Backbone as JSON Lines, residues from 0, in Angstrom:
{"i":0,"aa":"X","n":[41.53,-64.89,-74.26],"ca":[42.17,-63.87,-74.81],"c":[41.58,-62.77,-74.67]}
{"i":1,"aa":"X","n":[41.76,-61.59,-74.09],"ca":[41.16,-60.29,-74.57],"c":[41.77,-59.49,-75.51]}
{"i":2,"aa":"X","n":[41.57,-59.22,-76.69],"ca":[42.4,-59.02,-77.46],"c":[42.13,-57.25,-77.75]}
{"i":3,"aa":"X","n":[42.94,-56.73,-78.54],"ca":[43.15,-55.1,-78.91],"c":[41.54,-54.72,-79.44]}
{"i":4,"aa":"X","n":[41.2,-53.89,-78.74],"ca":[39.69,-53.22,-79.06],"c":[40.04,-52.45,-80.3]}
{"i":5,"aa":"X","n":[39.72,-53.04,-81.71],"ca":[40.22,-52.31,-82.79],"c":[38.8,-51.64,-83.14]}
{"i":6,"aa":"X","n":[37.73,-51.23,-82.48],"ca":[36.83,-50.21,-82.56],"c":[36.72,-49.05,-81.56]}
{"i":7,"aa":"X","n":[37.02,-49.41,-80.51],"ca":[37.1,-48.03,-79.51],"c":[35.65,-47.64,-79.08]}
{"i":8,"aa":"X","n":[34.38,-48.53,-79.31],"ca":[33.42,-48.19,-78.74],"c":[32.86,-48.75,-77.53]}
{"i":9,"aa":"X","n":[32.16,-48.0,-76.57],"ca":[31.67,-48.69,-75.66],"c":[31.14,-49.92,-75.75]}
{"i":10,"aa":"X","n":[31.05,-50.77,-75.07],"ca":[30.44,-52.29,-75.46],"c":[30.98,-53.07,-76.31]}
{"i":11,"aa":"X","n":[31.81,-52.71,-77.13],"ca":[32.7,-53.43,-78.12],"c":[33.87,-54.2,-77.1]}
{"i":12,"aa":"X","n":[34.03,-55.66,-77.51],"ca":[35.19,-56.4,-77.11],"c":[35.46,-57.16,-78.24]}
{"i":13,"aa":"X","n":[36.86,-57.53,-78.13],"ca":[37.63,-58.27,-78.93],"c":[37.91,-59.45,-78.23]}
{"i":14,"aa":"X","n":[37.62,-60.59,-78.47],"ca":[38.14,-62.15,-77.92],"c":[38.79,-62.83,-78.54]}
{"i":15,"aa":"X","n":[39.68,-63.72,-78.39],"ca":[40.29,-64.54,-79.11],"c":[40.39,-65.93,-78.1]}
{"i":16,"aa":"X","n":[40.0,-66.97,-78.92],"ca":[40.4,-68.3,-78.12],"c":[41.64,-68.82,-79.16]}
{"i":17,"aa":"X","n":[42.66,-69.0,-78.23],"ca":[43.9,-69.65,-78.28],"c":[43.85,-71.06,-78.16]}
{"i":18,"aa":"X","n":[43.84,-72.05,-79.19],"ca":[43.86,-73.28,-79.16],"c":[45.1,-74.1,-78.61]}
{"i":19,"aa":"X","n":[46.07,-73.64,-79.17],"ca":[47.44,-74.12,-78.83],"c":[48.61,-73.11,-78.61]}
{"i":20,"aa":"X","n":[48.83,-72.65,-77.39],"ca":[49.4,-71.49,-76.91],"c":[51.03,-71.64,-77.56]}
{"i":21,"aa":"X","n":[51.3,-72.9,-78.06],"ca":[52.65,-72.83,-78.58],"c":[52.56,-72.74,-80.26]}
{"i":22,"aa":"X","n":[51.57,-72.55,-80.42],"ca":[51.23,-72.2,-82.19],"c":[50.07,-71.08,-82.14]}
{"i":23,"aa":"X","n":[50.06,-70.04,-81.5],"ca":[49.06,-69.12,-81.54],"c":[48.65,-68.48,-82.92]}
{"i":24,"aa":"X","n":[49.56,-68.22,-84.06],"ca":[49.35,-67.97,-85.05],"c":[48.5,-68.93,-85.99]}
{"i":25,"aa":"X","n":[48.76,-69.89,-85.7],"ca":[47.99,-70.94,-86.67],"c":[46.75,-71.37,-85.75]}
{"i":26,"aa":"X","n":[46.52,-71.17,-84.47],"ca":[45.51,-71.82,-83.71],"c":[44.52,-70.82,-83.15]}
{"i":27,"aa":"X","n":[44.55,-69.68,-83.58],"ca":[43.48,-68.66,-82.77],"c":[42.47,-68.57,-83.5]}
{"i":28,"aa":"X","n":[41.58,-68.36,-82.73],"ca":[40.16,-68.06,-83.54],"c":[39.48,-66.64,-82.8]}
{"i":29,"aa":"X","n":[39.83,-65.29,-83.47],"ca":[39.29,-64.33,-83.08],"c":[38.09,-63.85,-83.5]}
{"i":30,"aa":"X","n":[37.56,-62.92,-82.57],"ca":[36.12,-62.31,-82.74],"c":[36.26,-61.18,-82.23]}
{"i":31,"aa":"X","n":[35.1,-60.37,-82.42],"ca":[34.56,-59.06,-81.75],"c":[33.01,-59.27,-81.71]}
{"i":32,"aa":"X","n":[32.6,-58.31,-80.77],"ca":[31.07,-58.35,-80.72],"c":[30.72,-56.89,-79.91]}
{"i":33,"aa":"X","n":[29.65,-56.79,-80.01],"ca":[29.33,-55.35,-79.49],"c":[27.83,-55.6,-78.72]}
{"i":34,"aa":"X","n":[27.92,-55.13,-77.64],"ca":[26.58,-54.86,-76.96],"c":[25.75,-53.83,-76.7]}
{"i":35,"aa":"X","n":[24.46,-53.71,-76.38],"ca":[23.81,-52.78,-76.54],"c":[23.09,-52.47,-75.12]}
{"i":36,"aa":"X","n":[22.6,-51.51,-74.47],"ca":[22.12,-51.32,-73.27],"c":[22.23,-49.73,-72.81]}
{"i":37,"aa":"X","n":[21.67,-49.64,-71.74],"ca":[21.49,-48.33,-71.03],"c":[22.65,-47.69,-70.4]}
{"i":38,"aa":"X","n":[23.53,-48.49,-69.97],"ca":[24.74,-48.45,-69.12],"c":[25.93,-48.92,-70.05]}
{"i":39,"aa":"X","n":[27.21,-48.48,-69.58],"ca":[28.41,-49.17,-70.28],"c":[28.37,-50.56,-69.64]}
{"i":40,"aa":"X","n":[28.02,-51.12,-68.29],"ca":[28.1,-52.36,-67.78],"c":[27.02,-53.31,-68.64]}
{"i":41,"aa":"X","n":[25.97,-52.86,-69.05],"ca":[24.87,-53.61,-69.85],"c":[25.15,-53.76,-71.17]}
{"i":42,"aa":"X","n":[26.0,-52.85,-71.72],"ca":[26.39,-53.01,-73.08],"c":[27.53,-54.35,-72.88]}
{"i":43,"aa":"X","n":[28.42,-54.23,-72.03],"ca":[29.46,-55.28,-72.23],"c":[28.81,-56.53,-71.7]}
{"i":44,"aa":"X","n":[27.81,-56.64,-70.62],"ca":[27.18,-57.72,-70.33],"c":[26.47,-58.49,-71.48]}
{"i":45,"aa":"X","n":[25.62,-57.67,-72.43],"ca":[25.25,-58.3,-73.42],"c":[25.94,-58.95,-74.45]}
{"i":46,"aa":"X","n":[27.17,-57.92,-74.76],"ca":[28.13,-58.25,-75.69],"c":[28.83,-59.61,-75.34]}
{"i":47,"aa":"X","n":[29.09,-59.95,-73.97],"ca":[29.64,-61.28,-73.36],"c":[28.67,-62.46,-73.64]}
{"i":48,"aa":"X","n":[27.12,-61.91,-73.38],"ca":[26.29,-63.01,-73.72],"c":[26.17,-63.6,-75.1]}
{"i":49,"aa":"X","n":[26.29,-62.35,-75.99],"ca":[25.87,-62.81,-77.36],"c":[27.41,-63.76,-77.97]}
{"i":50,"aa":"X","n":[28.42,-63.38,-77.47],"ca":[29.68,-64.0,-77.78],"c":[29.57,-65.29,-77.04]}
{"i":51,"aa":"X","n":[29.18,-65.6,-76.09],"ca":[29.05,-67.03,-75.5],"c":[28.09,-67.69,-76.2]}
{"i":52,"aa":"X","n":[27.16,-67.23,-76.65],"ca":[26.04,-68.06,-77.09],"c":[26.24,-68.23,-78.68]}
{"i":53,"aa":"X","n":[27.39,-67.8,-79.19],"ca":[27.46,-67.92,-80.64],"c":[28.76,-68.38,-80.87]}
{"i":54,"aa":"X","n":[29.74,-67.6,-80.75],"ca":[31.31,-67.88,-80.44],"c":[31.74,-69.05,-79.56]}
{"i":55,"aa":"X","n":[31.52,-68.64,-78.62],"ca":[31.62,-69.34,-77.48],"c":[31.27,-71.11,-77.45]}
{"i":56,"aa":"X","n":[30.33,-71.05,-78.03],"ca":[29.23,-72.27,-78.01],"c":[29.92,-72.96,-79.18]}
{"i":57,"aa":"X","n":[30.46,-72.51,-80.26],"ca":[30.68,-73.29,-81.67],"c":[32.4,-73.74,-81.11]}
{"i":58,"aa":"X","n":[32.9,-72.9,-80.41],"ca":[34.37,-73.85,-79.86],"c":[34.25,-74.57,-79.04]}
{"i":59,"aa":"X","n":[33.51,-74.54,-77.92],"ca":[32.95,-75.19,-77.02],"c":[32.74,-76.84,-77.7]}
{"i":60,"aa":"X","n":[31.72,-76.67,-78.56],"ca":[31.07,-77.89,-79.27],"c":[32.43,-78.11,-80.05]}
{"i":61,"aa":"X","n":[33.1,-77.57,-80.55],"ca":[34.34,-78.43,-81.48],"c":[35.35,-79.2,-80.69]}
{"i":62,"aa":"X","n":[35.34,-78.43,-79.34],"ca":[36.37,-79.27,-78.43],"c":[35.68,-80.49,-77.88]}
{"i":63,"aa":"X","n":[34.34,-80.42,-77.48],"ca":[33.6,-81.48,-76.66],"c":[32.94,-82.68,-77.69]}
{"i":64,"aa":"X","n":[32.68,-82.05,-78.85],"ca":[32.2,-82.93,-79.89],"c":[30.93,-83.99,-79.34]}
{"i":65,"aa":"X","n":[29.99,-83.23,-78.58],"ca":[29.14,-83.98,-77.95],"c":[27.44,-83.36,-78.59]}
{"i":66,"aa":"X","n":[27.55,-82.26,-79.39],"ca":[26.2,-81.9,-79.8],"c":[25.48,-81.17,-79.11]}
{"i":67,"aa":"X","n":[25.87,-80.68,-77.89],"ca":[25.25,-79.96,-76.78],"c":[25.29,-78.64,-77.09]}
{"i":68,"aa":"X","n":[26.3,-77.9,-77.71],"ca":[26.66,-76.24,-77.89],"c":[26.34,-76.08,-79.32]}
{"i":69,"aa":"X","n":[26.2,-76.8,-80.35],"ca":[26.66,-76.29,-81.75],"c":[25.95,-77.46,-82.54]}
{"i":70,"aa":"X","n":[25.84,-76.88,-83.86],"ca":[25.27,-77.99,-85.04],"c":[26.47,-78.51,-85.82]}
{"i":71,"aa":"X","n":[26.85,-79.72,-85.92],"ca":[27.77,-80.29,-86.83],"c":[27.19,-80.35,-88.53]}
{"i":72,"aa":"X","n":[28.4,-80.08,-89.36],"ca":[28.0,-80.34,-90.71],"c":[28.94,-81.07,-91.23]}
{"i":73,"aa":"X","n":[28.94,-82.06,-91.67],"ca":[30.23,-82.64,-92.54],"c":[30.41,-81.97,-93.76]}
{"i":74,"aa":"X","n":[31.55,-82.28,-94.14],"ca":[32.26,-81.52,-95.5],"c":[31.09,-81.87,-96.46]}
{"i":75,"aa":"X","n":[30.71,-82.84,-96.83],"ca":[29.51,-83.15,-97.8],"c":[28.11,-82.46,-97.66]}
{"i":76,"aa":"X","n":[27.71,-82.27,-96.46],"ca":[26.43,-81.78,-96.1],"c":[25.95,-80.74,-96.92]}
{"i":77,"aa":"X","n":[24.97,-80.73,-97.4],"ca":[24.4,-79.44,-98.57],"c":[24.33,-78.27,-97.78]}
{"i":78,"aa":"X","n":[23.98,-78.25,-96.33],"ca":[23.7,-77.36,-95.49],"c":[24.97,-76.52,-94.95]}
{"i":79,"aa":"X","n":[26.0,-77.1,-95.0],"ca":[27.52,-76.92,-94.62],"c":[28.42,-76.26,-95.35]}
{"i":80,"aa":"X","n":[29.58,-76.3,-95.11],"ca":[30.77,-75.68,-96.0],"c":[31.45,-76.69,-96.84]}
{"i":81,"aa":"X","n":[31.46,-76.66,-98.14],"ca":[31.84,-77.51,-98.82],"c":[33.43,-78.01,-98.58]}
{"i":82,"aa":"X","n":[33.72,-78.97,-98.46],"ca":[35.28,-79.49,-98.12],"c":[35.65,-79.43,-96.72]}
{"i":83,"aa":"X","n":[34.8,-79.0,-95.8],"ca":[35.14,-78.79,-94.58],"c":[34.16,-79.18,-93.36]}
{"i":84,"aa":"X","n":[34.58,-79.74,-92.29],"ca":[33.42,-80.04,-91.42],"c":[33.49,-78.62,-90.73]}
{"i":85,"aa":"X","n":[31.95,-78.39,-90.44],"ca":[31.77,-77.15,-89.95],"c":[31.0,-77.16,-88.66]}
{"i":86,"aa":"X","n":[31.2,-76.34,-87.57],"ca":[30.33,-76.16,-86.57],"c":[29.88,-74.99,-86.25]}
{"i":87,"aa":"X","n":[28.54,-74.87,-86.15],"ca":[27.78,-73.35,-85.96],"c":[27.18,-73.43,-84.79]}
{"i":88,"aa":"X","n":[27.69,-72.13,-83.99],"ca":[27.09,-71.84,-82.79],"c":[25.83,-71.46,-82.96]}
{"i":89,"aa":"X","n":[25.3,-70.81,-81.8],"ca":[23.87,-70.28,-81.65],"c":[23.55,-69.09,-82.64]}
{"i":90,"aa":"X","n":[22.53,-68.65,-82.87],"ca":[22.13,-67.58,-83.59],"c":[21.4,-66.72,-82.67]}
{"i":91,"aa":"X","n":[21.96,-65.36,-82.55],"ca":[21.19,-64.64,-81.7],"c":[20.54,-63.49,-82.5]}
{"i":92,"aa":"X","n":[19.72,-62.96,-82.07],"ca":[18.92,-61.69,-82.63],"c":[18.73,-60.68,-81.54]}
{"i":93,"aa":"X","n":[18.27,-59.43,-82.24],"ca":[17.92,-58.67,-81.49],"c":[17.22,-57.44,-82.59]}
{"i":94,"aa":"X","n":[16.77,-56.57,-81.96],"ca":[15.9,-55.3,-82.77],"c":[15.14,-54.42,-82.12]}
{"i":95,"aa":"X","n":[14.35,-53.76,-82.75],"ca":[13.41,-52.85,-82.46],"c":[12.14,-52.89,-83.36]}
{"i":96,"aa":"X","n":[10.89,-52.76,-82.88],"ca":[9.77,-52.57,-83.78],"c":[9.17,-53.77,-83.67]}
{"i":97,"aa":"X","n":[7.82,-54.0,-84.27],"ca":[7.13,-55.4,-84.53],"c":[7.82,-56.53,-85.26]}
{"i":98,"aa":"X","n":[8.72,-56.39,-86.17],"ca":[9.25,-57.32,-86.68],"c":[10.83,-57.58,-86.2]}
{"i":99,"aa":"X","n":[11.41,-57.09,-84.57],"ca":[12.37,-57.33,-84.07],"c":[13.09,-58.33,-84.44]}
{"i":100,"aa":"X","n":[12.42,-59.83,-84.36],"ca":[13.06,-61.02,-84.45],"c":[13.09,-61.74,-85.9]}
{"i":101,"aa":"X","n":[12.66,-60.78,-86.95],"ca":[12.45,-61.85,-88.1],"c":[13.92,-62.06,-88.86]}
{"i":102,"aa":"X","n":[14.88,-61.37,-88.74],"ca":[15.93,-61.66,-89.26],"c":[16.41,-62.92,-88.4]}
{"i":103,"aa":"X","n":[16.46,-63.1,-87.43],"ca":[17.07,-64.15,-86.54],"c":[16.31,-65.18,-86.72]}
{"i":104,"aa":"X","n":[14.62,-65.17,-86.93],"ca":[14.01,-66.12,-87.41],"c":[14.53,-66.86,-88.48]}
{"i":105,"aa":"X","n":[14.83,-66.02,-89.62],"ca":[15.12,-66.29,-90.87],"c":[16.53,-66.97,-90.9]}
{"i":106,"aa":"X","n":[17.34,-66.78,-90.12],"ca":[18.6,-67.22,-90.43],"c":[18.63,-68.71,-89.61]}
{"i":107,"aa":"X","n":[17.68,-68.91,-88.45],"ca":[17.34,-70.15,-87.94],"c":[16.85,-70.87,-89.01]}
{"i":108,"aa":"X","n":[16.18,-70.66,-90.02],"ca":[15.43,-71.38,-90.85],"c":[16.31,-71.73,-91.96]}
{"i":109,"aa":"X","n":[17.46,-71.26,-92.34],"ca":[18.31,-71.2,-93.14],"c":[19.55,-71.98,-93.19]}
{"i":110,"aa":"X","n":[20.31,-72.44,-94.55],"ca":[21.62,-72.92,-94.13],"c":[22.66,-71.73,-94.51]}
{"i":111,"aa":"X","n":[23.0,-71.01,-93.55],"ca":[23.93,-69.82,-93.65],"c":[25.25,-70.11,-94.5]}
{"i":112,"aa":"X","n":[25.8,-71.13,-94.09],"ca":[27.25,-71.31,-94.78],"c":[27.31,-71.41,-96.17]}
{"i":113,"aa":"X","n":[26.32,-72.15,-97.13],"ca":[26.46,-72.22,-98.53],"c":[26.25,-70.93,-98.79]}
{"i":114,"aa":"X","n":[25.39,-69.81,-98.41],"ca":[25.63,-68.32,-99.09],"c":[27.07,-67.89,-99.07]}
{"i":115,"aa":"X","n":[27.65,-68.19,-98.27],"ca":[29.13,-67.37,-98.13],"c":[30.39,-68.67,-98.74]}
{"i":116,"aa":"X","n":[30.09,-69.5,-98.65],"ca":[31.01,-70.29,-99.08],"c":[31.64,-70.19,-100.37]}
{"i":117,"aa":"X","n":[30.88,-70.01,-101.62],"ca":[31.69,-69.6,-102.85],"c":[32.49,-68.26,-102.64]}
{"i":118,"aa":"X","n":[32.27,-67.52,-102.03],"ca":[32.9,-66.3,-102.36],"c":[34.28,-66.29,-101.13]}
{"i":119,"aa":"X","n":[34.05,-67.29,-100.05],"ca":[35.3,-67.24,-99.31],"c":[36.22,-68.53,-99.83]}
{"i":120,"aa":"X","n":[35.71,-69.54,-100.75],"ca":[36.74,-70.39,-101.34],"c":[37.31,-69.65,-102.59]}
{"i":121,"aa":"X","n":[36.67,-68.8,-102.97],"ca":[37.33,-68.23,-104.49],"c":[38.58,-67.21,-103.48]}
{"i":122,"aa":"X","n":[38.11,-66.77,-102.65],"ca":[39.49,-65.83,-101.86],"c":[40.47,-66.83,-101.31]}
{"i":123,"aa":"X","n":[40.17,-68.1,-101.07],"ca":[41.17,-68.98,-100.45],"c":[41.28,-68.73,-99.13]}
{"i":124,"aa":"X","n":[40.93,-69.97,-97.98],"ca":[41.09,-70.0,-96.88],"c":[42.69,-69.77,-96.48]}
{"i":125,"aa":"X","n":[42.57,-69.33,-95.12],"ca":[43.39,-68.73,-94.95],"c":[44.62,-69.76,-94.27]}
{"i":126,"aa":"X","n":[44.29,-71.2,-93.86],"ca":[45.03,-72.15,-93.17],"c":[44.08,-73.49,-93.32]}
{"i":127,"aa":"X","n":[45.15,-74.31,-92.76],"ca":[44.48,-75.88,-92.7],"c":[43.84,-76.05,-91.44]}
{"i":128,"aa":"X","n":[44.54,-75.26,-90.3],"ca":[43.64,-75.3,-88.9],"c":[42.71,-74.93,-88.84]}
{"i":129,"aa":"X","n":[42.13,-74.93,-87.66],"ca":[40.46,-74.47,-87.74],"c":[40.41,-72.98,-88.02]}
{"i":130,"aa":"X","n":[38.94,-72.51,-88.49],"ca":[38.86,-70.91,-89.0],"c":[37.68,-70.88,-88.4]}
{"i":131,"aa":"X","n":[37.9,-69.41,-87.92],"ca":[36.53,-68.95,-87.16],"c":[35.91,-68.15,-88.34]}
{"i":132,"aa":"X","n":[34.79,-68.21,-88.42],"ca":[34.17,-67.29,-89.41],"c":[32.76,-66.54,-88.62]}
{"i":133,"aa":"X","n":[32.69,-65.7,-88.61],"ca":[31.4,-64.71,-87.87],"c":[30.5,-64.23,-88.91]}
{"i":134,"aa":"X","n":[29.31,-64.33,-88.71],"ca":[28.32,-63.54,-89.72],"c":[27.48,-62.7,-88.78]}
{"i":135,"aa":"X","n":[27.35,-61.52,-89.22],"ca":[26.45,-60.6,-88.58],"c":[25.4,-59.98,-89.94]}
{"i":136,"aa":"X","n":[24.73,-59.7,-89.61],"ca":[23.72,-59.06,-90.65],"c":[22.2,-58.7,-90.13]}
{"i":137,"aa":"X","n":[21.63,-57.77,-90.9],"ca":[20.46,-57.11,-90.72],"c":[20.2,-55.73,-91.1]}
{"i":138,"aa":"X","n":[19.08,-55.28,-90.76],"ca":[18.67,-53.95,-91.18],"c":[18.1,-53.05,-89.83]}
{"i":139,"aa":"X","n":[18.42,-51.74,-90.36],"ca":[18.03,-50.82,-89.22],"c":[17.25,-49.39,-89.89]}
{"i":140,"aa":"X","n":[15.98,-49.36,-90.06],"ca":[15.22,-48.1,-90.61],"c":[16.02,-47.85,-92.11]}
{"i":141,"aa":"X","n":[15.59,-48.99,-92.8],"ca":[16.12,-49.12,-94.19],"c":[17.6,-49.17,-94.5]}
{"i":142,"aa":"X","n":[18.5,-49.21,-93.33],"ca":[20.14,-49.38,-93.54],"c":[20.71,-51.0,-93.58]}
{"i":143,"aa":"X","n":[20.77,-51.42,-94.68],"ca":[21.11,-53.09,-94.32],"c":[22.67,-53.2,-93.85]}
{"i":144,"aa":"X","n":[23.17,-53.9,-93.13],"ca":[24.44,-54.47,-92.83],"c":[24.37,-55.9,-93.05]}
{"i":145,"aa":"X","n":[25.7,-56.26,-93.58],"ca":[26.05,-57.63,-93.69],"c":[27.71,-57.5,-93.31]}
{"i":146,"aa":"X","n":[28.18,-58.48,-92.41],"ca":[29.63,-58.62,-92.29],"c":[30.0,-60.09,-91.97]}
{"i":147,"aa":"X","n":[30.87,-60.25,-92.91],"ca":[31.54,-61.59,-92.82],"c":[32.92,-61.69,-92.42]}
{"i":148,"aa":"X","n":[33.48,-61.9,-91.2],"ca":[34.82,-62.12,-90.89],"c":[35.45,-63.39,-90.59]}
{"i":149,"aa":"X","n":[36.66,-63.47,-91.4],"ca":[37.34,-64.72,-91.26],"c":[38.57,-64.41,-90.25]}
{"i":150,"aa":"X","n":[38.47,-65.38,-89.17],"ca":[39.56,-65.14,-88.37],"c":[39.88,-63.62,-88.07]}
{"i":151,"aa":"X","n":[38.86,-62.98,-87.96],"ca":[38.82,-61.56,-87.18],"c":[39.15,-60.7,-88.49]}
{"i":152,"aa":"X","n":[39.38,-61.02,-89.64],"ca":[39.23,-59.84,-90.7],"c":[38.09,-60.19,-91.69]}
{"i":153,"aa":"X","n":[37.63,-59.11,-92.32],"ca":[36.41,-58.71,-92.96],"c":[36.66,-59.32,-94.42]}
{"i":154,"aa":"X","n":[35.72,-60.43,-95.03],"ca":[35.72,-60.79,-96.5],"c":[34.76,-60.05,-97.13]}
{"i":155,"aa":"X","n":[35.49,-59.05,-97.9],"ca":[34.34,-58.24,-98.56],"c":[33.63,-58.92,-99.42]}
{"i":156,"aa":"X","n":[33.97,-59.99,-100.19],"ca":[33.33,-60.99,-101.02],"c":[32.22,-61.74,-100.07]}
{"i":157,"aa":"X","n":[32.71,-62.15,-99.08],"ca":[31.73,-62.71,-98.35],"c":[30.4,-62.13,-97.96]}
{"i":158,"aa":"X","n":[30.83,-60.92,-97.25],"ca":[30.02,-59.92,-96.7],"c":[28.81,-59.52,-97.98]}
{"i":159,"aa":"X","n":[29.56,-59.24,-99.09],"ca":[28.54,-58.99,-100.25],"c":[27.78,-60.11,-100.38]}
{"i":160,"aa":"X","n":[28.04,-61.18,-100.46],"ca":[27.13,-62.11,-100.81],"c":[26.01,-62.47,-99.8]}
{"i":161,"aa":"X","n":[26.54,-62.2,-98.63],"ca":[25.32,-62.26,-97.47],"c":[24.63,-60.97,-97.68]}
{"i":162,"aa":"X","n":[24.9,-60.11,-97.75],"ca":[23.96,-58.95,-98.23],"c":[23.11,-58.93,-99.43]}
{"i":163,"aa":"X","n":[23.18,-59.87,-100.29],"ca":[22.45,-60.1,-101.31],"c":[21.35,-61.39,-100.94]}
{"i":164,"aa":"X","n":[21.42,-61.99,-99.85],"ca":[20.48,-62.88,-99.23],"c":[19.34,-62.14,-99.27]}
{"i":165,"aa":"X","n":[18.27,-63.08,-99.43],"ca":[16.64,-62.61,-99.17],"c":[15.99,-62.39,-97.58]}
{"i":166,"aa":"X","n":[16.99,-62.24,-96.68],"ca":[16.6,-61.89,-95.32],"c":[15.53,-60.71,-95.21]}
{"i":167,"aa":"X","n":[14.81,-60.88,-94.39],"ca":[13.79,-59.63,-94.3],"c":[14.3,-58.36,-94.08]}
{"i":168,"aa":"X","n":[13.57,-57.59,-94.58],"ca":[13.99,-56.17,-94.03],"c":[12.81,-55.48,-93.9]}
{"i":169,"aa":"X","n":[12.62,-55.01,-92.44],"ca":[11.45,-54.73,-91.96],"c":[11.55,-53.29,-92.46]}
{"i":170,"aa":"X","n":[10.31,-52.4,-92.9],"ca":[10.38,-51.01,-93.29],"c":[10.65,-50.12,-92.04]}
{"i":171,"aa":"X","n":[10.4,-50.36,-90.93],"ca":[10.59,-49.64,-89.75],"c":[11.08,-50.65,-88.69]}
{"i":172,"aa":"X","n":[11.98,-49.74,-87.77],"ca":[12.6,-50.47,-86.68],"c":[13.83,-51.01,-87.02]}
{"i":173,"aa":"X","n":[14.13,-52.08,-86.57],"ca":[15.24,-52.94,-87.07],"c":[15.49,-54.29,-86.56]}
{"i":174,"aa":"X","n":[16.33,-55.19,-87.3],"ca":[16.07,-56.62,-87.03],"c":[17.72,-57.34,-87.26]}
{"i":175,"aa":"X","n":[18.16,-57.76,-86.21],"ca":[19.64,-58.04,-86.85],"c":[20.02,-59.71,-86.31]}
{"i":176,"aa":"X","n":[21.02,-60.36,-86.87],"ca":[21.31,-61.75,-86.42],"c":[22.91,-61.9,-86.49]}
{"i":177,"aa":"X","n":[23.43,-62.92,-85.32],"ca":[24.61,-63.16,-85.45],"c":[24.98,-64.58,-85.15]}
{"i":178,"aa":"X","n":[25.98,-65.29,-85.99],"ca":[26.24,-66.3,-85.51],"c":[27.61,-66.44,-85.72]}
{"i":179,"aa":"X","n":[28.3,-67.79,-85.44],"ca":[29.81,-68.08,-85.63],"c":[30.17,-69.46,-85.92]}
{"i":180,"aa":"X","n":[30.66,-69.87,-86.81],"ca":[31.07,-71.2,-87.04],"c":[32.57,-71.32,-87.18]}
{"i":181,"aa":"X","n":[32.85,-72.47,-86.87],"ca":[34.45,-72.85,-87.15],"c":[34.46,-73.97,-87.9]}
{"i":182,"aa":"X","n":[35.25,-73.58,-89.11],"ca":[35.39,-74.62,-90.2],"c":[36.91,-75.39,-89.48]}
{"i":183,"aa":"X","n":[36.71,-76.63,-89.48],"ca":[37.94,-77.74,-89.15],"c":[38.18,-78.79,-90.3]}
{"i":184,"aa":"X","n":[39.05,-79.38,-90.01],"ca":[39.79,-80.51,-91.0],"c":[39.18,-80.35,-92.68]}
{"i":185,"aa":"X","n":[40.03,-80.07,-93.37],"ca":[39.73,-80.06,-94.78],"c":[39.49,-81.78,-95.33]}
{"i":186,"aa":"X","n":[38.32,-81.9,-96.16],"ca":[38.04,-83.31,-96.23],"c":[39.15,-83.87,-97.45]}
């Protein structure tokens, strides 16, 4: 479902998976993504590609359970999310300069969910049904950005935890990574 564009910028898209139309409040997985490119069409195309690779992949894996579209982490897996089965979609990256892929490479080699889990569990998770968690972070010319959204809402505590992680900060150019996880049934 196409959502309300909360940002209003060219290339930005708000999309929501509604898993049960009889219970949309409890089963929706909202997300937003921005694309880049030389034209509005190119920006939108890139946004949809990133969304499909991260969010779309995690949700498809949750529904199919075949290990084709995402990685599964049981509730007790040290690389997962304590107390919840987690499904992590792909990790996309982009940037500029000689180290443009450094944050994506770092993210692919790390367990990201344990970095933010203490902050999210301290805040309290919003529901028992599936929960969508977006991670977006990187740097551009010395300006760091880290955003964690839980069911479409920014978690300041989890974003701050991600910001303090030791991902690369190239001194010139920029490098970013994005991924999406679905947290399912509590253990």
